GROMACS .gro file of C-alpha atoms in nm:
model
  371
    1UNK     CA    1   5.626  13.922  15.037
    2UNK     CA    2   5.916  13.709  14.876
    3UNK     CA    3   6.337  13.792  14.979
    4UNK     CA    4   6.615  13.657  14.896
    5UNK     CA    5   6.894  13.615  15.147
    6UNK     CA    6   7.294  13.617  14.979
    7UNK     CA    7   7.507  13.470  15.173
    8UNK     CA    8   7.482  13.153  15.390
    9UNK     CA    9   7.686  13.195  15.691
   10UNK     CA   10   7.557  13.269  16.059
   11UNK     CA   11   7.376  13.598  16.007
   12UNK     CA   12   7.216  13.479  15.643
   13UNK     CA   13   7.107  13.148  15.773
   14UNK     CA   14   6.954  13.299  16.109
   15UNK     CA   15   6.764  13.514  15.931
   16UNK     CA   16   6.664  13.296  15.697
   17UNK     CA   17   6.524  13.117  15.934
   18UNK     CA   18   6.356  13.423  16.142
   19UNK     CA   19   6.203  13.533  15.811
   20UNK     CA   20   6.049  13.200  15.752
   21UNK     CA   21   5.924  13.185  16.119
   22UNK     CA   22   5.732  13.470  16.010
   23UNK     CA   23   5.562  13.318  15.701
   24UNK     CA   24   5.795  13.473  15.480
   25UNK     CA   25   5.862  13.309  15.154
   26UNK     CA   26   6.269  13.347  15.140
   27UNK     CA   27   6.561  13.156  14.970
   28UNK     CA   28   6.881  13.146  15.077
   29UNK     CA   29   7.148  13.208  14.824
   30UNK     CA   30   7.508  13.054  14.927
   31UNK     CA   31   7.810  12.974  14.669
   32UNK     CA   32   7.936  12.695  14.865
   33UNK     CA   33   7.830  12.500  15.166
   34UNK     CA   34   7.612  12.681  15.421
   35UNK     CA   35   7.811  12.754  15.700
   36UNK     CA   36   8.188  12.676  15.578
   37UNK     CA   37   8.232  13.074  15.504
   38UNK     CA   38   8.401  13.277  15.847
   39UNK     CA   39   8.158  13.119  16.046
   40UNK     CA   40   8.304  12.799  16.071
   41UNK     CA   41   8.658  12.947  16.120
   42UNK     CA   42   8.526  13.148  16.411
   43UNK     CA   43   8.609  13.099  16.745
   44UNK     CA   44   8.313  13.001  16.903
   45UNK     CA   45   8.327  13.296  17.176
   46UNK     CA   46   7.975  13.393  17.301
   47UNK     CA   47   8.041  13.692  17.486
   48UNK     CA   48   7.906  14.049  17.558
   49UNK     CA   49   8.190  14.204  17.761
   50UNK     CA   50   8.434  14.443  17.571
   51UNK     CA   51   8.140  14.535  17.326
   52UNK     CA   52   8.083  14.865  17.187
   53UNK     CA   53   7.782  15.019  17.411
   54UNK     CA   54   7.537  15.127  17.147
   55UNK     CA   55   7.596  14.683  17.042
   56UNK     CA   56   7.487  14.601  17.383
   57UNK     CA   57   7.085  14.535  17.301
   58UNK     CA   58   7.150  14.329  17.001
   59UNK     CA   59   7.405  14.131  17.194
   60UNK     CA   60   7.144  14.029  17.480
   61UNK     CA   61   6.893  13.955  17.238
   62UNK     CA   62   7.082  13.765  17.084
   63UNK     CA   63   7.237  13.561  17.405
   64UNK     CA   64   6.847  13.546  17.479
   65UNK     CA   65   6.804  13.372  17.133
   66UNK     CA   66   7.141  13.158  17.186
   67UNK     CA   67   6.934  13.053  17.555
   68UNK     CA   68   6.693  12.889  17.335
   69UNK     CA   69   6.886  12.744  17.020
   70UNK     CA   70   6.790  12.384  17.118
   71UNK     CA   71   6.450  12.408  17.151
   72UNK     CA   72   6.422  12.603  16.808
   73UNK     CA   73   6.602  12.473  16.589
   74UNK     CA   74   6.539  12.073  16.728
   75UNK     CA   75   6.924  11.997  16.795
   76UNK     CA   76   7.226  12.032  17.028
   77UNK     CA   77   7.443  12.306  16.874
   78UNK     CA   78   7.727  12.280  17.188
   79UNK     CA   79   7.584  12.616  17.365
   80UNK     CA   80   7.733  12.604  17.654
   81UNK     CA   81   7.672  12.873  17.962
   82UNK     CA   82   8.072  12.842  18.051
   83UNK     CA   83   8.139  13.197  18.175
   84UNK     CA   84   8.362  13.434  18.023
   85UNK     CA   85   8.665  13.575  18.197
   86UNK     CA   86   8.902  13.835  18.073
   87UNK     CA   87   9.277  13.868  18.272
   88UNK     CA   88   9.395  14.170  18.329
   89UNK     CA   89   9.811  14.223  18.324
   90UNK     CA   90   9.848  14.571  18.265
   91UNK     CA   91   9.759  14.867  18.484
   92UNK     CA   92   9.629  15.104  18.188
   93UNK     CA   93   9.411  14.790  18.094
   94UNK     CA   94   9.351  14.749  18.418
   95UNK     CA   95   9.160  15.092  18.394
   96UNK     CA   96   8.979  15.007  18.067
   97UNK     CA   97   8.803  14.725  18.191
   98UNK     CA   98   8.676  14.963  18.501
   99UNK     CA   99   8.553  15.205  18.281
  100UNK     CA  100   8.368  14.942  18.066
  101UNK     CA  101   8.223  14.761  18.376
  102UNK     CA  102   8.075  15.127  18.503
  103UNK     CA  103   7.976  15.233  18.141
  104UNK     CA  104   7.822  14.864  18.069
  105UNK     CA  105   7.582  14.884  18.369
  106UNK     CA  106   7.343  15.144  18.256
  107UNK     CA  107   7.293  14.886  17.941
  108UNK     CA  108   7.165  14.653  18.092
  109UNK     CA  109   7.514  14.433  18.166
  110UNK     CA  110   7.657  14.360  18.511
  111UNK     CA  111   7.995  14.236  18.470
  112UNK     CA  112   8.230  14.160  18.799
  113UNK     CA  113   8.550  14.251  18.865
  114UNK     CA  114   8.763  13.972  19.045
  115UNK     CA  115   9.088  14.091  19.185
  116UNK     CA  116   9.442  13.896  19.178
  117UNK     CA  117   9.399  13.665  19.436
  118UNK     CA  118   9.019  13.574  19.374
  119UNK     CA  119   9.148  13.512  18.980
  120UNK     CA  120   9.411  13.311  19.162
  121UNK     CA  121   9.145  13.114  19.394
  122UNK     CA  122   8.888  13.041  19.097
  123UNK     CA  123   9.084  12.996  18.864
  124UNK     CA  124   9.421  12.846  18.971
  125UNK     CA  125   9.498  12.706  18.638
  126UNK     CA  126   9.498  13.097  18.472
  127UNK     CA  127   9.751  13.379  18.430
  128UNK     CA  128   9.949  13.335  18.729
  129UNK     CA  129  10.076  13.728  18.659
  130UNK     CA  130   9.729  13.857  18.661
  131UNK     CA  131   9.680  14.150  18.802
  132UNK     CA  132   9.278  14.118  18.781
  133UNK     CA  133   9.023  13.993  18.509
  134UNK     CA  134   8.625  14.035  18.439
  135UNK     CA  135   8.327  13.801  18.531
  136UNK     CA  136   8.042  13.743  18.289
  137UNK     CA  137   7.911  13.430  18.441
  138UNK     CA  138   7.570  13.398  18.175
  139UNK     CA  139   7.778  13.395  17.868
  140UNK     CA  140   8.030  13.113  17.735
  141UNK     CA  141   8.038  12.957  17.392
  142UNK     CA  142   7.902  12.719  17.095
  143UNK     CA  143   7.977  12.504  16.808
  144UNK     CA  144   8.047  12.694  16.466
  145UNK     CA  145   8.006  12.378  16.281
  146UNK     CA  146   7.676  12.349  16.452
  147UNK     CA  147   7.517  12.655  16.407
  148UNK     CA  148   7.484  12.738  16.058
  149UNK     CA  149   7.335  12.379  15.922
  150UNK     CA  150   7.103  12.365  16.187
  151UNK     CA  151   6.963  12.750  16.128
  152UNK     CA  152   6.965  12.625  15.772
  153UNK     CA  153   6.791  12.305  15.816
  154UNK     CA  154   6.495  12.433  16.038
  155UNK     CA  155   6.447  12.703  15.771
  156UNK     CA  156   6.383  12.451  15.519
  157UNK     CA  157   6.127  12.264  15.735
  158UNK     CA  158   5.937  12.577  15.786
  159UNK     CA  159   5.963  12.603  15.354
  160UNK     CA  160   6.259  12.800  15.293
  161UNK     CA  161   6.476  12.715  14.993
  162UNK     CA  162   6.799  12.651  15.041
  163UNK     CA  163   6.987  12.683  14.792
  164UNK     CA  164   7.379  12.572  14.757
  165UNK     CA  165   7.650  12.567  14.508
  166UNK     CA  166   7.500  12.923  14.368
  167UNK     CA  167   7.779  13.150  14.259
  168UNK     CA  168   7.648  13.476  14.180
  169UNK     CA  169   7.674  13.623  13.862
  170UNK     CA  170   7.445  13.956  13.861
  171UNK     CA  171   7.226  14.148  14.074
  172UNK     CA  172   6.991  14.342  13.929
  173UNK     CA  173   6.673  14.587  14.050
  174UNK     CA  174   6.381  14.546  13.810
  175UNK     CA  175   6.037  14.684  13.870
  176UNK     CA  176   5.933  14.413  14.078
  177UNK     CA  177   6.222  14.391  14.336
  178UNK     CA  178   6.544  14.183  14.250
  179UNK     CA  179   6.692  13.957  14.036
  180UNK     CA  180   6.967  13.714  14.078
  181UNK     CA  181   7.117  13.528  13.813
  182UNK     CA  182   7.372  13.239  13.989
  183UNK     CA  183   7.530  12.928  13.849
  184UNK     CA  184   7.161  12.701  13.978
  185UNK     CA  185   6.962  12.967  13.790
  186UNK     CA  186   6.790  13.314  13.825
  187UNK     CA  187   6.599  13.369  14.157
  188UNK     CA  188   6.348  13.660  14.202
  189UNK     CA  189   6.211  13.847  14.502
  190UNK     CA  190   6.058  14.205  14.652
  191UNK     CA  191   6.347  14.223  14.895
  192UNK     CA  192   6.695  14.137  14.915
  193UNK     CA  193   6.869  14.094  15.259
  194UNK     CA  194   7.273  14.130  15.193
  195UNK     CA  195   7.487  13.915  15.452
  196UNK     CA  196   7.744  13.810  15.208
  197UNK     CA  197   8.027  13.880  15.474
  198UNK     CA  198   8.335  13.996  15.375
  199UNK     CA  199   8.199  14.028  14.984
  200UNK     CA  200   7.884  14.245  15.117
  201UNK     CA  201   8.051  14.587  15.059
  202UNK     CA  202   8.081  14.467  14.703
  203UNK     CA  203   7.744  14.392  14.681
  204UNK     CA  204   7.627  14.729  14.816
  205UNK     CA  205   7.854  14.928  14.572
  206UNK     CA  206   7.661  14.773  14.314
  207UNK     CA  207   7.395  14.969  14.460
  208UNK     CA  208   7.569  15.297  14.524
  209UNK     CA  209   7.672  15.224  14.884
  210UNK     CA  210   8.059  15.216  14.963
  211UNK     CA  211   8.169  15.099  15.256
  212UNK     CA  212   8.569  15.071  15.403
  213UNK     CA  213   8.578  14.665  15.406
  214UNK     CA  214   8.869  14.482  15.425
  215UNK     CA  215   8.897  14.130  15.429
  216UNK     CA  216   9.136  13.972  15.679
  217UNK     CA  217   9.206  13.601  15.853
  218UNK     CA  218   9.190  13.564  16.178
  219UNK     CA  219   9.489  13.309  16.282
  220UNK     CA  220   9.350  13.024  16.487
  221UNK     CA  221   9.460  12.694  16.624
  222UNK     CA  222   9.406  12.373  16.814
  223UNK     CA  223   9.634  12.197  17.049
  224UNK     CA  224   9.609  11.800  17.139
  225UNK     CA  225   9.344  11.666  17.332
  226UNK     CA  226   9.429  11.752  17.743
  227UNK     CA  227   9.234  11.679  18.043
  228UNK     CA  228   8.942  11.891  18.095
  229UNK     CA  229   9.044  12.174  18.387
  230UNK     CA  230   8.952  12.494  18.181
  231UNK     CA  231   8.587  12.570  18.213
  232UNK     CA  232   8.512  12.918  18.106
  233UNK     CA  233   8.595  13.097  17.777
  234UNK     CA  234   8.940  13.310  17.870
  235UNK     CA  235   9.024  13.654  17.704
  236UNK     CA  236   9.223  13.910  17.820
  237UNK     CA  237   9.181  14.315  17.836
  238UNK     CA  238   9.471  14.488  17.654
  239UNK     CA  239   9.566  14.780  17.437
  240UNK     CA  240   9.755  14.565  17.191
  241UNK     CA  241   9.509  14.493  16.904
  242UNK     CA  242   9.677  14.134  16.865
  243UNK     CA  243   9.493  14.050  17.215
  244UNK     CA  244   9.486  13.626  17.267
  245UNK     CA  245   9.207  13.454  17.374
  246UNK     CA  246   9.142  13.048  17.432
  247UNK     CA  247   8.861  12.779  17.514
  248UNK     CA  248   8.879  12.440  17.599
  249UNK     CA  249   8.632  12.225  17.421
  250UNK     CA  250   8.436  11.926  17.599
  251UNK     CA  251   8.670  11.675  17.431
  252UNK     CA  252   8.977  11.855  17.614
  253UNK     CA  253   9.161  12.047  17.324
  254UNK     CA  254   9.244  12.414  17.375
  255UNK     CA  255   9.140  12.603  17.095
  256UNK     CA  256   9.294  12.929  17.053
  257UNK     CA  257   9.310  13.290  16.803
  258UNK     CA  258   9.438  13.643  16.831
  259UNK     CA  259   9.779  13.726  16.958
  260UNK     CA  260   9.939  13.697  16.567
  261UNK     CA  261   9.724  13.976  16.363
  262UNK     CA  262   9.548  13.947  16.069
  263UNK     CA  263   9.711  13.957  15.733
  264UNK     CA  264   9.424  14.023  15.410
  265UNK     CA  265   9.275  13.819  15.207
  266UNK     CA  266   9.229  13.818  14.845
  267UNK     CA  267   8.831  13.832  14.765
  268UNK     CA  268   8.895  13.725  14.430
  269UNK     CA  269   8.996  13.355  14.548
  270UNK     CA  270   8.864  13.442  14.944
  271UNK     CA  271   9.131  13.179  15.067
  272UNK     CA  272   9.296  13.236  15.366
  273UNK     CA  273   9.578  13.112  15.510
  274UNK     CA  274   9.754  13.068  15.864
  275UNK     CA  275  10.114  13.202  15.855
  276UNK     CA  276  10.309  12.965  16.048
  277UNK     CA  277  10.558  13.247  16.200
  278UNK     CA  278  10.283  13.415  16.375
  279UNK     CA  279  10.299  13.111  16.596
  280UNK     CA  280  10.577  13.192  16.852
  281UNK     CA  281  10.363  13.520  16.863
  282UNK     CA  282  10.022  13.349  16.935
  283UNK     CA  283  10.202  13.091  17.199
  284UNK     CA  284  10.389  13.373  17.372
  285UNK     CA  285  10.105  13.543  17.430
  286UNK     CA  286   9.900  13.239  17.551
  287UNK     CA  287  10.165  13.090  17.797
  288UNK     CA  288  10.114  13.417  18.027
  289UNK     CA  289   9.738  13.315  18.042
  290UNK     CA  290   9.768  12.914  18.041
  291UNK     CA  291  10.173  12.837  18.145
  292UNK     CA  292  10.079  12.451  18.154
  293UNK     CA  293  10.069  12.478  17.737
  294UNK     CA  294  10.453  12.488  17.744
  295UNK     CA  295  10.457  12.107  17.645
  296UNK     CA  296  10.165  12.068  17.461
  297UNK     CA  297  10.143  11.985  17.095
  298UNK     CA  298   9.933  12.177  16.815
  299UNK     CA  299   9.770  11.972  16.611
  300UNK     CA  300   9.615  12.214  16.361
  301UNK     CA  301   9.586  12.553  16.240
  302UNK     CA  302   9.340  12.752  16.037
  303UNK     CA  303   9.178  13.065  15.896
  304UNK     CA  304   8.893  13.204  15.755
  305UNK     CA  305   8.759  13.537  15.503
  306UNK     CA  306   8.625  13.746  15.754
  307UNK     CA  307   8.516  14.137  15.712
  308UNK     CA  308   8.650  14.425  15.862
  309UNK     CA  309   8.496  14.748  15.885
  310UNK     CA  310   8.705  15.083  15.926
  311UNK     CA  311   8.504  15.188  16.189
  312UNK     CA  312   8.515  14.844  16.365
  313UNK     CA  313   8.150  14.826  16.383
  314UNK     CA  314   7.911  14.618  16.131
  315UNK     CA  315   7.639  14.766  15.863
  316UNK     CA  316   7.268  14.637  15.924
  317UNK     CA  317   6.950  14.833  15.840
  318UNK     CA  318   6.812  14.925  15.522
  319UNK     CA  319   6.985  15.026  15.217
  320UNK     CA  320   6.973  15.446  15.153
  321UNK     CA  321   7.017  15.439  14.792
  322UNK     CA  322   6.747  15.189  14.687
  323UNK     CA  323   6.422  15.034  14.806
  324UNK     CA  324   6.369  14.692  14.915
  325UNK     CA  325   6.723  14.614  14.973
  326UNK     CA  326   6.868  14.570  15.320
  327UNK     CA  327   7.242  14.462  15.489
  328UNK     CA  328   7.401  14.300  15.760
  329UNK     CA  329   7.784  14.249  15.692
  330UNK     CA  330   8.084  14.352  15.805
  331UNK     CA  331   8.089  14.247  16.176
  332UNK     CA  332   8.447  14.230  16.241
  333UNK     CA  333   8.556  13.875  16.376
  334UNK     CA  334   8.283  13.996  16.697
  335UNK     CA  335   7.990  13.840  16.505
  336UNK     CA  336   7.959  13.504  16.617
  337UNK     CA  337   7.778  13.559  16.963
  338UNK     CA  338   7.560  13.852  16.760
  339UNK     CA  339   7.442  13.622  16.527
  340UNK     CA  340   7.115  13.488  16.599
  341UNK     CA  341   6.960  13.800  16.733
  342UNK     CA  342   7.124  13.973  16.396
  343UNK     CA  343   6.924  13.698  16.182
  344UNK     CA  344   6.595  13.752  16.427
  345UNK     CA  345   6.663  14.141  16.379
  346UNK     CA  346   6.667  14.142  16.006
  347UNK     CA  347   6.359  13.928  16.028
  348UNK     CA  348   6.192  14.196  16.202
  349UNK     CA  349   6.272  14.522  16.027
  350UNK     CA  350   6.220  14.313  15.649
  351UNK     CA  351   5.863  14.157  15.780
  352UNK     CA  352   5.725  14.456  16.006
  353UNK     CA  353   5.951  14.762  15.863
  354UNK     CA  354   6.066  14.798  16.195
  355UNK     CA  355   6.241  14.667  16.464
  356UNK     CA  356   6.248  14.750  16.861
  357UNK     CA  357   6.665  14.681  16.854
  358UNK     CA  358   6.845  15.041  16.815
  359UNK     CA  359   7.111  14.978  16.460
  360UNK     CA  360   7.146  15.381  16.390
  361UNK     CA  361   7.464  15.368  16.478
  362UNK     CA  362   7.547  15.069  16.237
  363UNK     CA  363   7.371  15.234  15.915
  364UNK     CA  364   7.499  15.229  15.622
  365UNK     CA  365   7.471  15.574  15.555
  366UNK     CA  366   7.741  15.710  15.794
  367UNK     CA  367   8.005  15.637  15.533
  368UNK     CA  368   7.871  15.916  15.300
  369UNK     CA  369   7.792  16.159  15.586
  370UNK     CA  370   8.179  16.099  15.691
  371UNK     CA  371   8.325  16.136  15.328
   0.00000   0.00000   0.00000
């Protein structure tokens, strides 16, 4: 068995690399540089808490998978078991994150509540107006400029092909599988894995499949270097979909996101830009978590093409409309902390034709049965 994997970010290098664990002859397709797609805009946030139930097993498989990322793939990639607390301001939020604690438990994920004054005594430095916040002391964060070269680079020494600078320029079946004709030549294979990110849904239209993808940039930032007081990874529960959330890296900047929206991208260029007036927004939002950012400078600001599914929730699995050809795309700005267990996955279901991970509920499919 031969596949080809298109697209180079988190999920396409992981499995990649998963596939040629297996013995799998694969090459890895990406138009730029592995890794500078949405992955390396990401945030870095490797958390299960707030996740959609049914996402729950993939998630700790894949915070299993993030356990051993050093020993695999041979380097430090900044994983970090940091903890991951979200504040709690509002009383209706207040009964969301209840309700997700109670609901979580059954699947496997035991998440504490802390009330005000025990945020207050743990955390002294965090949203003084908190009203309450969850726990998740196993999870925390790693390096997006890490992850994706180092997938990429174990791959090769296993005998992938890696394979940069390839813009696509047709997809075809043919009686033996696929065939993909790119800008460093015309690659074939039996199976094609799609995790071409915000451009998958375009890929698997070409193949009969729609799905509602639109591409968006998160709005991220970075203030000055600061001492080192902020240990865990800090979110908060909210209705607002702008919700803000904020780490502080071991060299003592704050990185930050959310709070500001999302405008869209165009795919045609797939350049995205920060909007400097969602700032006040974004710092507004942040000073009720962290006040002691009032005087602190930002240094930079950034975005990335990421995809967004109507449904909120990512396609993996197998293709229904044509043999050999598989997906995992569309994961929503949540995909960082899924991603190796999404690559190891894909690995499994391409190499065995099945896999012991549940992904009905993020088929393909359910766009046609809904239309």
């Amino acid at each position: 068995m031969d596949v080809i994997v298109m697209g180079g970010g988190l999920m396409g290098s992981a499995a990649t690399y998963f596939l040629a664990r297996r013995g799998v002859k694969v090459t890895l397709l990406e138009r730029n540089r592995v890794g500078t797609g949405a992955t390396v805009a990401s945030f870095g946030n490797i958390r299960r808490t707030g996740r959609y139930l049914p996402q729950l097993p993939l998630a700790h498989r894949s915070r299993a998978l993030w356990g051993e990322a050093e020993k695999l793939l041979g380097r430090d990639v900044e994983f970090r078991v940091t903890g991951h607390i979200r504040l709690v301001f509002e009383e209706d939020a207040l009964g969301d994150m209840r309700k997700f604690i109670a609901d979580a438990r059954p699947w496997g994920l035991d998440v504490e509540e802390l009330g005000a004054n025990e945020v207050r005594a743990r955390f002294p430095h965090l949203g003084p107006d908190a009203i309450g916040a969850s726990w998740m002391a196993e999870d925390g964060c790693g390096n997006p400029r890490l992850i994706c070269p180092a997938f990429a680079d174990a791959a090769r020494a296993l005998g992938a092909e890696i394979v940069e600078g390839a813009e696509v320029r047709d997809v075809v079946r043919t009686e033996e599988g696929f065939s993909v004709e790119t800008s460093q030549g015309t690659f074939s294979a039996e199976r094609l894995l799609n995790t071409a990110g915000a451009w998958g849904a375009r890929l698997a239209a070409r193949f009969g499949e729609e799905v509602p993808l639109t591409a968006m940039g998160p709005q991220m930032g970075v203030t000055e270097p600061l001492p080192h007081r902020i240990v865990p990874v800090v979110g908060v529960w909210t209705r607002n979909p702008s919700d803000n959330y904020f780490r502080q890296v071991e060299r003592g900047n704050i990185v930050f996101g959310g709070g500001a929206g999302r405008p869209e991208v165009d795919l045609e260029t797939g350049h995205a830009k920060y909007e400097p007036a969602r700032l006040p927004v974004q710092l507004r939002g942040l000073l009720r978590m962290l006040p002691s950012l009032a005087d602190v400078s930002i240094i930079r600001t950034w975005s990335g093409c990421e995809g967004y599914v109507r449904d909120s929730l990512p396609v993996m699995g197998e293709s229904e409309t044509t043999p050999g050809l598989f997906h995992a795309f569309g994961f929503c700005g949540h995909g960082f902390q899924l991603g190796p267990g999404v690559g190891d996955v894909m690995a499994e279901l391409i190499a065995t034709g099945k896999t012991e991970t549940p992904l009905h509920d993020f088929r393909i499919g359910r766009f046609a049965a809904a239309a």
